[in-house]
């Protein structure tokens, strides 16, 4: 099976930034992408909050990300990831794609998010026949025609404004009486005479013949029903994680399916990192996705370096000892320090492991509590014991394994 040091799923802002950092750290890096390189930002008309670019189209920013990533030489492969299989061990992270299987030392999941559906009648039937989730992609088809936008957040309101350059009228239908979007954006957009807010209403049906002809809405509270004639319906009612390929995987996720990480982008599985919109996080934007990608790649680099170190110093040595402690427990830190001092006068080959940073190694060595001592012969654990003092370390090393 093909094996790579670092495999990145998704080439959006997070995945491409991870590729830049991964390659700059010298990692053999493969990026898998099933859609457009640059990801979600391709569907945004204008970005004006990414530092260093005052105003740029989403597509131009996406292209710049790819060009910069490409200059560091990662491999890009156009294919879809169908499953991630986690079996444990060095070759145990397997990415199943529609073009074969690849195992990886470390994996970064940067598969982003996708649009939520309204769930009303006609939404699926008229997809591509008047229903769209991307104003930049489809807005120009509605030159001189009325369109409706469903949603009330920043994306809905901004995309409604974008559509005014083509459409004769843009209705923004939102279930609440007020928009959720930033006040400054709402003020600007509502001053546009082509925009007509339809607040406090839900869409029951998108109807038409071959193509969309209108929407039926109900006013919440009064139950009043009305039709709005429109040729296009643009839906921006939120996003959900793109994580179909993680169905049944042990990677910890929130109730809504976002991947839970720490600030090093580590997931609940050693060597598996997540970056960008797919994470459970406060702000889903290009700038935070890029930041996540950088952190994930550097954490993956540290993980892979540790992996190599353990392989050489521990599993590849004929007779080794390991002292496993946790770098966040003061007593463990001083025990490790004392043992390191003692090691200088002994001839034993002792490897010091911070198990807080490397949970996987505890499993591999058969250790369940800290601090612990392990004796290995030819890479195989022959003895394990707890250790609470330097004397325990000295006695363990002086004893001979049965
Ligand atoms: C309408 C709209 C307007 C926005 N405007 C702004 C803005 O002005 N400023 C801003 O900062 N942010 C904006 N955002 C948010 C921004 O687009 C995202 O936060 C950012 O793109 C997230 O990047 P990402 O790399 O995490 O994910 P994405 O960009 O979503 O990239 C994920 C990639 O993974 C790929 N992928 C997913 N599943 C698989 C699979 N199974 N196999 C292979 N590949 C896979 C996808 O094809 C995709 O290319 C906007 C978003 C929308 C929807």
Coordinates of N, CA and C in Angstrom, one line a residue, residues 1-186:
X1 N 0.8 -1.2 0.0 CA 0.0 0.0 0.0 C 0.9 1.3 0.0
X2 N 0.4 2.3 -0.7 CA 1.2 3.5 -0.7 C 1.3 4.1 0.7
X3 N 2.5 4.5 1.1 CA 2.6 5.1 2.4 C 3.2 6.5 2.3
X4 N 2.6 7.5 3.0 CA 3.1 8.9 3.0 C 3.3 9.3 4.5
X5 N 4.2 10.3 4.6 CA 4.4 10.9 6.0 C 3.1 11.6 6.4
X6 N 2.7 12.6 5.5 CA 1.6 13.4 5.9 C 0.5 13.4 4.8
X7 N -0.7 13.0 5.1 CA -1.8 13.1 4.1 C -2.8 14.1 4.7
X8 N -3.2 15.1 3.7 CA -4.1 16.1 4.1 C -5.4 15.9 3.3
X9 N -6.5 15.8 4.0 CA -7.8 15.7 3.3 C -8.4 17.0 3.1
X10 N -8.5 17.5 1.9 CA -9.1 18.8 1.6 C -8.1 19.9 1.3
X11 N -8.4 20.6 0.2 CA -7.4 21.7 -0.2 C -8.1 23.0 -0.2
X12 N -8.7 23.3 0.9 CA -9.3 24.7 1.2 C -8.2 25.5 1.8
X13 N -8.6 26.6 2.5 CA -7.6 27.5 3.1 C -6.8 26.7 4.2
X14 N -7.5 25.8 4.9 CA -6.8 25.0 6.0 C -5.8 24.0 5.4
X15 N -6.3 23.2 4.4 CA -5.5 22.2 3.9 C -4.3 22.7 3.1
X16 N -4.5 23.8 2.4 CA -3.4 24.4 1.6 C -2.3 25.0 2.5
X17 N -2.8 25.6 3.6 CA -1.8 26.2 4.5 C -1.0 25.1 5.2
X18 N -1.7 24.0 5.6 CA -1.1 22.9 6.2 C 0.0 22.3 5.2
X19 N -0.4 22.3 3.9 CA 0.6 21.8 2.9 C 1.8 22.7 2.9
X20 N 1.6 24.0 2.9 CA 2.8 24.9 2.9 C 3.7 24.6 4.1
X21 N 3.1 24.5 5.3 CA 3.9 24.3 6.5 C 4.5 22.9 6.6
X22 N 3.7 21.9 6.1 CA 4.2 20.6 6.1 C 5.5 20.4 5.2
X23 N 5.4 21.0 4.0 CA 6.5 20.9 3.1 C 7.7 21.7 3.6
X24 N 7.4 22.9 4.2 CA 8.5 23.7 4.7 C 9.3 23.0 5.8
X25 N 8.5 22.1 6.5 CA 9.2 21.4 7.6 C 9.8 20.1 7.1
X26 N 9.7 19.9 5.7 CA 10.4 18.8 5.1 C 9.6 17.5 5.1
X27 N 8.3 17.6 5.3 CA 7.5 16.3 5.3 C 7.1 16.0 3.9
X28 N 7.1 14.7 3.6 CA 6.5 14.2 2.4 C 5.0 14.3 2.5
X29 N 4.4 15.2 1.7 CA 3.1 15.7 1.9 C 2.2 15.4 0.7
X30 N 1.1 14.8 0.9 CA 0.1 14.5 -0.1 C -1.2 15.2 0.2
X31 N -1.8 16.0 -0.7 CA -3.1 16.6 -0.5 C -4.1 16.0 -1.4
X32 N -5.2 15.6 -0.8 CA -6.3 15.0 -1.5 C -7.5 15.9 -1.6
X33 N -8.0 16.2 -2.8 CA -9.1 17.1 -3.0 C -10.1 16.5 -4.0
X34 N -11.4 16.6 -3.6 CA -12.4 16.0 -4.6 C -13.1 17.1 -5.4
X35 N -12.9 18.3 -5.0 CA -13.6 19.4 -5.7 C -12.6 20.5 -6.2
X36 N -13.0 21.7 -5.9 CA -12.1 22.8 -6.4 C -11.0 23.1 -5.4
X37 N -9.8 23.3 -5.9 CA -8.7 23.7 -5.0 C -9.0 25.1 -4.5
X38 N -8.8 25.3 -3.2 CA -9.1 26.6 -2.6 C -10.4 26.4 -1.8
X39 N -11.2 25.4 -2.1 CA -12.4 25.1 -1.2 C -13.5 26.1 -1.3
X40 N -14.2 26.2 -0.2 CA -15.4 27.0 -0.1 C -15.3 28.5 -0.5
X41 N -14.1 29.0 -0.3 CA -13.9 30.5 -0.6 C -14.1 30.8 -2.1
X42 N -14.0 29.7 -2.9 CA -14.2 29.9 -4.4 C -15.7 30.4 -4.6
X43 N -16.6 30.1 -3.7 CA -18.0 30.5 -4.0 C -18.3 31.8 -3.3
X44 N -17.3 32.6 -2.9 CA -17.6 33.9 -2.3 C -17.2 35.0 -3.3
X45 N -18.1 35.9 -3.5 CA -17.8 37.0 -4.4 C -16.6 37.8 -4.0
X46 N -16.6 38.3 -2.8 CA -15.5 39.2 -2.4 C -15.1 38.9 -1.0
X47 N -13.8 39.0 -0.8 CA -13.3 38.8 0.6 C -12.6 40.1 1.0
X48 N -13.0 40.7 2.1 CA -12.3 41.9 2.4 C -11.8 41.9 3.9
X49 N -11.7 40.7 4.4 CA -11.3 40.6 5.8 C -10.1 39.6 5.9
X50 N -9.4 39.3 4.8 CA -8.2 38.5 4.9 C -7.0 39.4 4.9
X51 N -6.2 39.4 6.0 CA -5.1 40.3 6.1 C -4.2 40.3 4.9
X52 N -3.8 41.5 4.5 CA -2.8 41.5 3.4 C -3.5 41.7 2.0
X53 N -4.8 41.5 2.0 CA -5.5 41.7 0.7 C -6.7 42.5 1.0
X54 N -6.7 43.8 0.5 CA -7.8 44.7 0.9 C -9.1 44.2 0.4
X55 N -9.2 43.9 -0.8 CA -10.4 43.3 -1.4 C -10.0 42.4 -2.5
X56 N -10.5 41.2 -2.5 CA -10.1 40.2 -3.5 C -11.3 39.3 -3.7
X57 N -11.4 38.8 -4.9 CA -12.5 37.8 -5.2 C -12.1 36.5 -4.5
X58 N -13.1 35.7 -4.1 CA -12.8 34.4 -3.5 C -12.0 33.6 -4.4
X59 N -12.3 33.6 -5.7 CA -11.6 32.7 -6.6 C -10.1 33.1 -6.7
X60 N -9.8 34.4 -6.7 CA -8.5 34.9 -6.8 C -7.7 34.5 -5.6
X61 N -8.3 34.6 -4.4 CA -7.6 34.2 -3.2 C -7.4 32.7 -3.2
X62 N -8.3 31.9 -3.6 CA -8.2 30.5 -3.7 C -7.0 30.1 -4.6
X63 N -6.9 30.8 -5.7 CA -5.9 30.5 -6.7 C -4.5 30.9 -6.1
X64 N -4.5 32.0 -5.4 CA -3.2 32.4 -4.8 C -2.7 31.4 -3.7
X65 N -3.7 30.9 -2.9 CA -3.3 29.9 -1.9 C -2.7 28.7 -2.6
X66 N -3.4 28.2 -3.7 CA -2.9 27.0 -4.4 C -1.5 27.2 -5.0
X67 N -1.4 28.4 -5.6 CA -0.1 28.7 -6.3 C 1.1 28.7 -5.2
X68 N 0.8 29.3 -4.1 CA 1.8 29.4 -3.1 C 2.1 28.0 -2.5
X69 N 1.1 27.2 -2.3 CA 1.3 25.9 -1.8 C 2.1 25.1 -2.8
X70 N 1.7 25.2 -4.0 CA 2.4 24.4 -5.1 C 3.9 24.7 -5.2
X71 N 4.3 26.0 -4.8 CA 5.7 26.4 -5.0 C 6.6 25.6 -4.0
X72 N 5.9 25.0 -2.9 CA 6.7 24.2 -2.0 C 6.8 22.7 -2.3
X73 N 6.0 22.3 -3.4 CA 6.2 21.0 -3.9 C 5.4 19.9 -3.2
X74 N 4.3 20.1 -2.6 CA 3.5 18.9 -2.1 C 2.9 18.2 -3.3
X75 N 2.5 17.0 -3.1 CA 1.7 16.3 -4.2 C 0.2 16.6 -4.1
X76 N -0.4 17.1 -5.1 CA -1.9 17.2 -5.1 C -2.5 16.1 -5.9
X77 N -3.5 15.5 -5.4 CA -4.2 14.4 -6.1 C -5.7 14.7 -6.1
X78 N -6.3 14.7 -7.3 CA -7.8 15.0 -7.3 C -8.5 13.7 -7.1
X79 N -9.0 13.4 -5.9 CA -9.8 12.2 -5.6 C -10.6 12.5 -4.4
X80 N -11.6 11.7 -4.2 CA -12.5 11.8 -3.0 C -12.1 10.8 -2.0
X81 N -12.1 11.2 -0.7 CA -11.9 10.3 0.4 C -13.2 9.7 0.8
X82 N -13.3 8.3 0.8 CA -14.5 7.7 1.1 C -14.6 7.2 2.6
X83 N -13.4 6.9 3.1 CA -13.4 6.4 4.5 C -12.0 6.6 5.1
X84 N -12.0 6.7 6.4 CA -10.7 6.8 7.1 C -10.7 5.6 8.1
X85 N -9.7 4.7 8.0 CA -9.7 3.5 8.8 C -8.5 3.7 9.8
X86 N -8.8 3.5 11.1 CA -7.8 3.7 12.1 C -7.6 2.4 12.9
X87 N -6.5 1.8 12.6 CA -6.2 0.4 13.1 C -5.2 0.4 14.3
X88 N -4.5 1.6 14.5 CA -3.4 1.6 15.4 C -2.1 1.2 14.8
X89 N -1.0 1.6 15.4 CA 0.3 1.2 14.8 C 0.7 2.2 13.7
X90 N 2.0 2.1 13.3 CA 2.5 3.1 12.3 C 1.7 3.2 11.0
X91 N 1.4 2.0 10.5 CA 0.6 2.0 9.2 C -0.9 2.0 9.4
X92 N -1.3 2.3 10.6 CA -2.7 2.1 11.0 C -3.6 3.2 10.6
X93 N -3.1 4.3 10.0 CA -4.0 5.4 9.6 C -4.2 5.3 8.1
X94 N -5.3 4.7 7.7 CA -5.5 4.4 6.2 C -6.6 5.3 5.7
X95 N -6.3 6.0 4.6 CA -7.3 6.8 3.9 C -7.8 6.0 2.7
X96 N -9.0 5.7 2.6 CA -9.6 5.0 1.5 C -10.2 6.0 0.5
X97 N -9.6 6.1 -0.7 CA -10.1 7.0 -1.7 C -10.7 6.3 -2.9
X98 N -11.3 7.1 -3.8 CA -11.9 6.4 -5.0 C -10.8 6.1 -6.0
X99 N -9.5 6.4 -5.6 CA -8.3 6.0 -6.4 C -7.3 5.2 -5.7
X100 N -7.8 4.4 -4.6 CA -6.9 3.5 -3.9 C -6.7 3.9 -2.5
X101 N -5.9 3.1 -1.8 CA -5.7 3.3 -0.3 C -4.3 3.8 0.0
X102 N -4.3 4.7 0.9 CA -3.0 5.3 1.3 C -2.9 5.3 2.8
X103 N -1.7 4.8 3.3 CA -1.5 4.9 4.8 C -0.6 6.1 5.1
X104 N -0.7 6.6 6.3 CA 0.0 7.8 6.6 C 0.6 7.8 8.0
X105 N 1.7 8.4 8.2 CA 2.2 8.6 9.6 C 1.3 9.5 10.3
X106 N 0.9 10.6 9.7 CA 0.0 11.6 10.3 C -1.0 12.0 9.3
X107 N -2.2 12.4 9.8 CA -3.3 12.7 8.9 C -3.9 14.0 9.4
X108 N -4.1 15.0 8.4 CA -4.8 16.2 8.8 C -6.2 16.2 8.0
X109 N -7.2 16.3 8.8 CA -8.6 16.4 8.2 C -8.9 17.8 8.0
X110 N -9.1 18.3 6.8 CA -9.4 19.7 6.5 C -10.5 19.8 5.5
X111 N -11.5 19.0 5.8 CA -12.6 18.8 4.7 C -13.7 19.8 4.8
X112 N -13.6 20.8 5.7 CA -14.5 22.0 5.7 C -15.9 21.7 6.1
X113 N -16.8 22.5 5.5 CA -18.2 22.4 5.9 C -19.0 22.6 4.6
X114 N -20.3 22.2 4.7 CA -21.1 22.3 3.5 C -22.4 23.0 3.9
X115 N -23.2 23.4 2.9 CA -24.4 24.1 3.1 C -25.5 23.2 3.7
X116 N -26.2 23.8 4.7 CA -27.4 23.1 5.2 C -28.5 23.3 4.3
X117 N -29.5 22.4 4.4 CA -30.7 22.5 3.5 C -31.8 23.1 4.3
X118 N -32.8 23.8 3.7 CA -33.9 24.3 4.3 C -34.9 23.1 4.7
X119 N -34.9 22.2 3.8 CA -35.8 21.0 4.0 C -37.2 21.2 3.5
X120 N -37.4 22.2 2.7 CA -38.8 22.5 2.3 C -39.1 21.7 1.0
X121 N -40.4 21.6 0.7 CA -40.8 20.9 -0.6 C -40.2 21.7 -1.8
X122 N -39.7 20.9 -2.7 CA -39.2 21.5 -4.0 C -37.7 21.9 -3.9
X123 N -37.1 21.8 -2.7 CA -35.7 22.2 -2.6 C -34.8 21.3 -3.4
X124 N -35.0 20.0 -3.3 CA -34.2 19.0 -4.0 C -34.6 19.0 -5.5
X125 N -35.9 19.0 -5.7 CA -36.4 18.9 -7.1 C -35.9 20.0 -8.0
X126 N -35.7 21.2 -7.5 CA -35.3 22.3 -8.3 C -33.8 22.7 -8.2
X127 N -33.1 21.8 -7.6 CA -31.6 22.0 -7.5 C -31.1 22.1 -8.9
X128 N -30.4 23.2 -9.2 CA -29.8 23.4 -10.6 C -30.9 23.8 -11.6
X129 N -32.1 24.0 -11.1 CA -33.2 24.5 -12.0 C -33.9 25.7 -11.3
X130 N -33.0 26.5 -10.6 CA -33.5 27.7 -10.0 C -33.1 27.7 -8.5
X131 N -32.8 26.5 -7.9 CA -32.3 26.5 -6.5 C -30.8 26.4 -6.6
X132 N -30.1 27.3 -5.8 CA -28.7 27.3 -5.7 C -28.2 27.6 -4.3
X133 N -26.9 27.1 -4.0 CA -26.3 27.5 -2.8 C -25.1 28.4 -3.0
X134 N -25.0 28.9 -4.2 CA -23.8 29.7 -4.5 C -24.1 30.9 -5.5
X135 N -24.2 32.1 -4.9 CA -24.6 33.2 -5.7 C -23.5 33.5 -6.7
X136 N -22.2 33.4 -6.4 CA -21.2 33.7 -7.3 C -21.2 32.8 -8.5
X137 N -21.6 31.5 -8.3 CA -21.6 30.5 -9.4 C -22.8 30.8 -10.3
X138 N -24.0 31.1 -9.7 CA -25.2 31.1 -10.5 C -25.9 32.4 -10.6
X139 N -25.4 33.4 -9.9 CA -26.2 34.7 -9.9 C -26.4 35.3 -11.3
X140 N -25.4 35.2 -12.1 CA -25.5 35.8 -13.4 C -26.6 35.3 -14.3
X141 N -27.1 34.1 -14.0 CA -28.2 33.5 -14.8 C -29.5 34.3 -14.6
X142 N -29.6 35.1 -13.6 CA -30.8 35.8 -13.2 C -30.8 37.3 -13.6
X143 N -30.2 37.6 -14.7 CA -30.2 39.0 -15.2 C -31.6 39.5 -15.4
X144 N -31.9 40.5 -14.7 CA -33.3 41.2 -14.9 C -34.4 40.4 -14.3
X145 N -34.1 39.3 -13.5 CA -35.2 38.5 -13.0 C -35.3 38.7 -11.5
X146 N -36.4 38.4 -10.8 CA -36.5 38.4 -9.4 C -35.9 37.2 -8.8
X147 N -35.2 37.3 -7.7 CA -34.7 36.1 -7.0 C -35.0 36.2 -5.5
X148 N -35.0 35.1 -4.8 CA -35.1 35.1 -3.3 C -33.9 34.5 -2.7
X149 N -33.5 35.1 -1.5 CA -32.5 34.5 -0.7 C -33.1 34.0 0.6
X150 N -32.8 32.8 1.0 CA -33.3 32.3 2.3 C -32.2 32.3 3.3
X151 N -32.4 33.0 4.4 CA -31.4 33.0 5.5 C -31.3 34.4 6.0
X152 N -30.6 34.5 7.2 CA -30.5 35.9 7.8 C -29.2 36.2 8.4
X153 N -28.2 35.3 8.1 CA -26.8 35.6 8.7 C -26.0 36.4 7.7
X154 N -24.7 36.5 8.0 CA -23.8 37.3 7.1 C -23.8 36.8 5.7
X155 N -23.7 35.5 5.5 CA -23.6 34.9 4.2 C -24.8 35.3 3.4
X156 N -26.0 35.1 4.0 CA -27.3 35.4 3.3 C -27.3 36.9 2.8
X157 N -27.0 37.7 3.8 CA -27.2 39.2 3.5 C -26.2 39.7 2.5
X158 N -24.9 39.2 2.6 CA -23.9 39.6 1.7 C -24.2 39.1 0.3
X159 N -24.6 37.8 0.2 CA -24.8 37.3 -1.1 C -26.1 37.9 -1.8
X160 N -27.0 38.3 -0.9 CA -28.2 39.0 -1.5 C -27.7 40.3 -2.1
X161 N -26.8 41.0 -1.5 CA -26.3 42.3 -2.0 C -25.6 42.0 -3.4
X162 N -24.8 40.9 -3.4 CA -24.1 40.5 -4.6 C -25.1 40.3 -5.8
X163 N -26.2 39.7 -5.5 CA -27.2 39.3 -6.5 C -27.9 40.6 -7.1
X164 N -27.8 41.7 -6.4 CA -28.5 42.9 -6.9 C -27.9 43.4 -8.2
X165 N -26.7 43.0 -8.5 CA -26.1 43.5 -9.7 C -26.7 42.8 -10.9
X166 N -27.4 41.7 -10.7 CA -28.0 41.0 -11.8 C -29.5 41.1 -11.7
X167 N -30.1 40.7 -10.6 CA -31.5 40.5 -10.4 C -32.3 41.9 -10.4
X168 N -33.6 41.8 -10.8 CA -34.4 43.0 -10.8 C -34.8 43.3 -9.4
X169 N -35.0 42.2 -8.6 CA -35.4 42.4 -7.2 C -34.8 41.2 -6.4
X170 N -34.4 41.5 -5.1 CA -33.9 40.4 -4.3 C -34.7 40.4 -3.0
X171 N -35.5 39.3 -2.8 CA -36.2 39.1 -1.5 C -35.3 38.4 -0.5
X172 N -35.2 38.9 0.7 CA -34.4 38.1 1.7 C -35.5 37.6 2.7
X173 N -35.7 36.2 2.7 CA -36.7 35.6 3.5 C -36.0 35.0 4.8
X174 N -36.4 35.5 5.9 CA -35.8 35.1 7.2 C -36.8 34.8 8.2
X175 N -36.7 33.7 9.0 CA -37.7 33.3 9.9 C -37.8 34.2 11.1
X176 N -36.8 35.0 11.4 CA -36.9 35.9 12.6 C -37.3 37.3 12.2
X177 N -37.5 38.1 13.1 CA -38.0 39.5 12.8 C -36.7 40.4 12.6
X178 N -35.5 39.9 12.9 CA -34.3 40.7 12.7 C -33.3 39.8 12.1
X179 N -32.4 40.4 11.3 CA -31.3 39.6 10.7 C -30.2 39.3 11.8
X180 N -29.6 38.1 11.6 CA -28.5 37.7 12.5 C -27.1 38.3 12.0
X181 N -27.1 38.9 10.8 CA -25.9 39.4 10.2 C -25.3 40.6 11.0
X182 N -24.1 41.0 10.8 CA -23.5 42.1 11.5 C -24.3 43.4 11.1
X183 N -24.5 44.3 12.1 CA -25.3 45.5 11.9 C -24.9 46.3 10.8
X184 N -23.5 46.5 10.6 CA -23.0 47.4 9.6 C -23.4 46.8 8.2
X185 N -23.3 45.5 8.0 CA -23.6 44.9 6.7 C -25.1 45.0 6.5
X186 N -25.9 44.8 7.5 CA -27.4 44.8 7.3 C -27.8 46.3 6.9

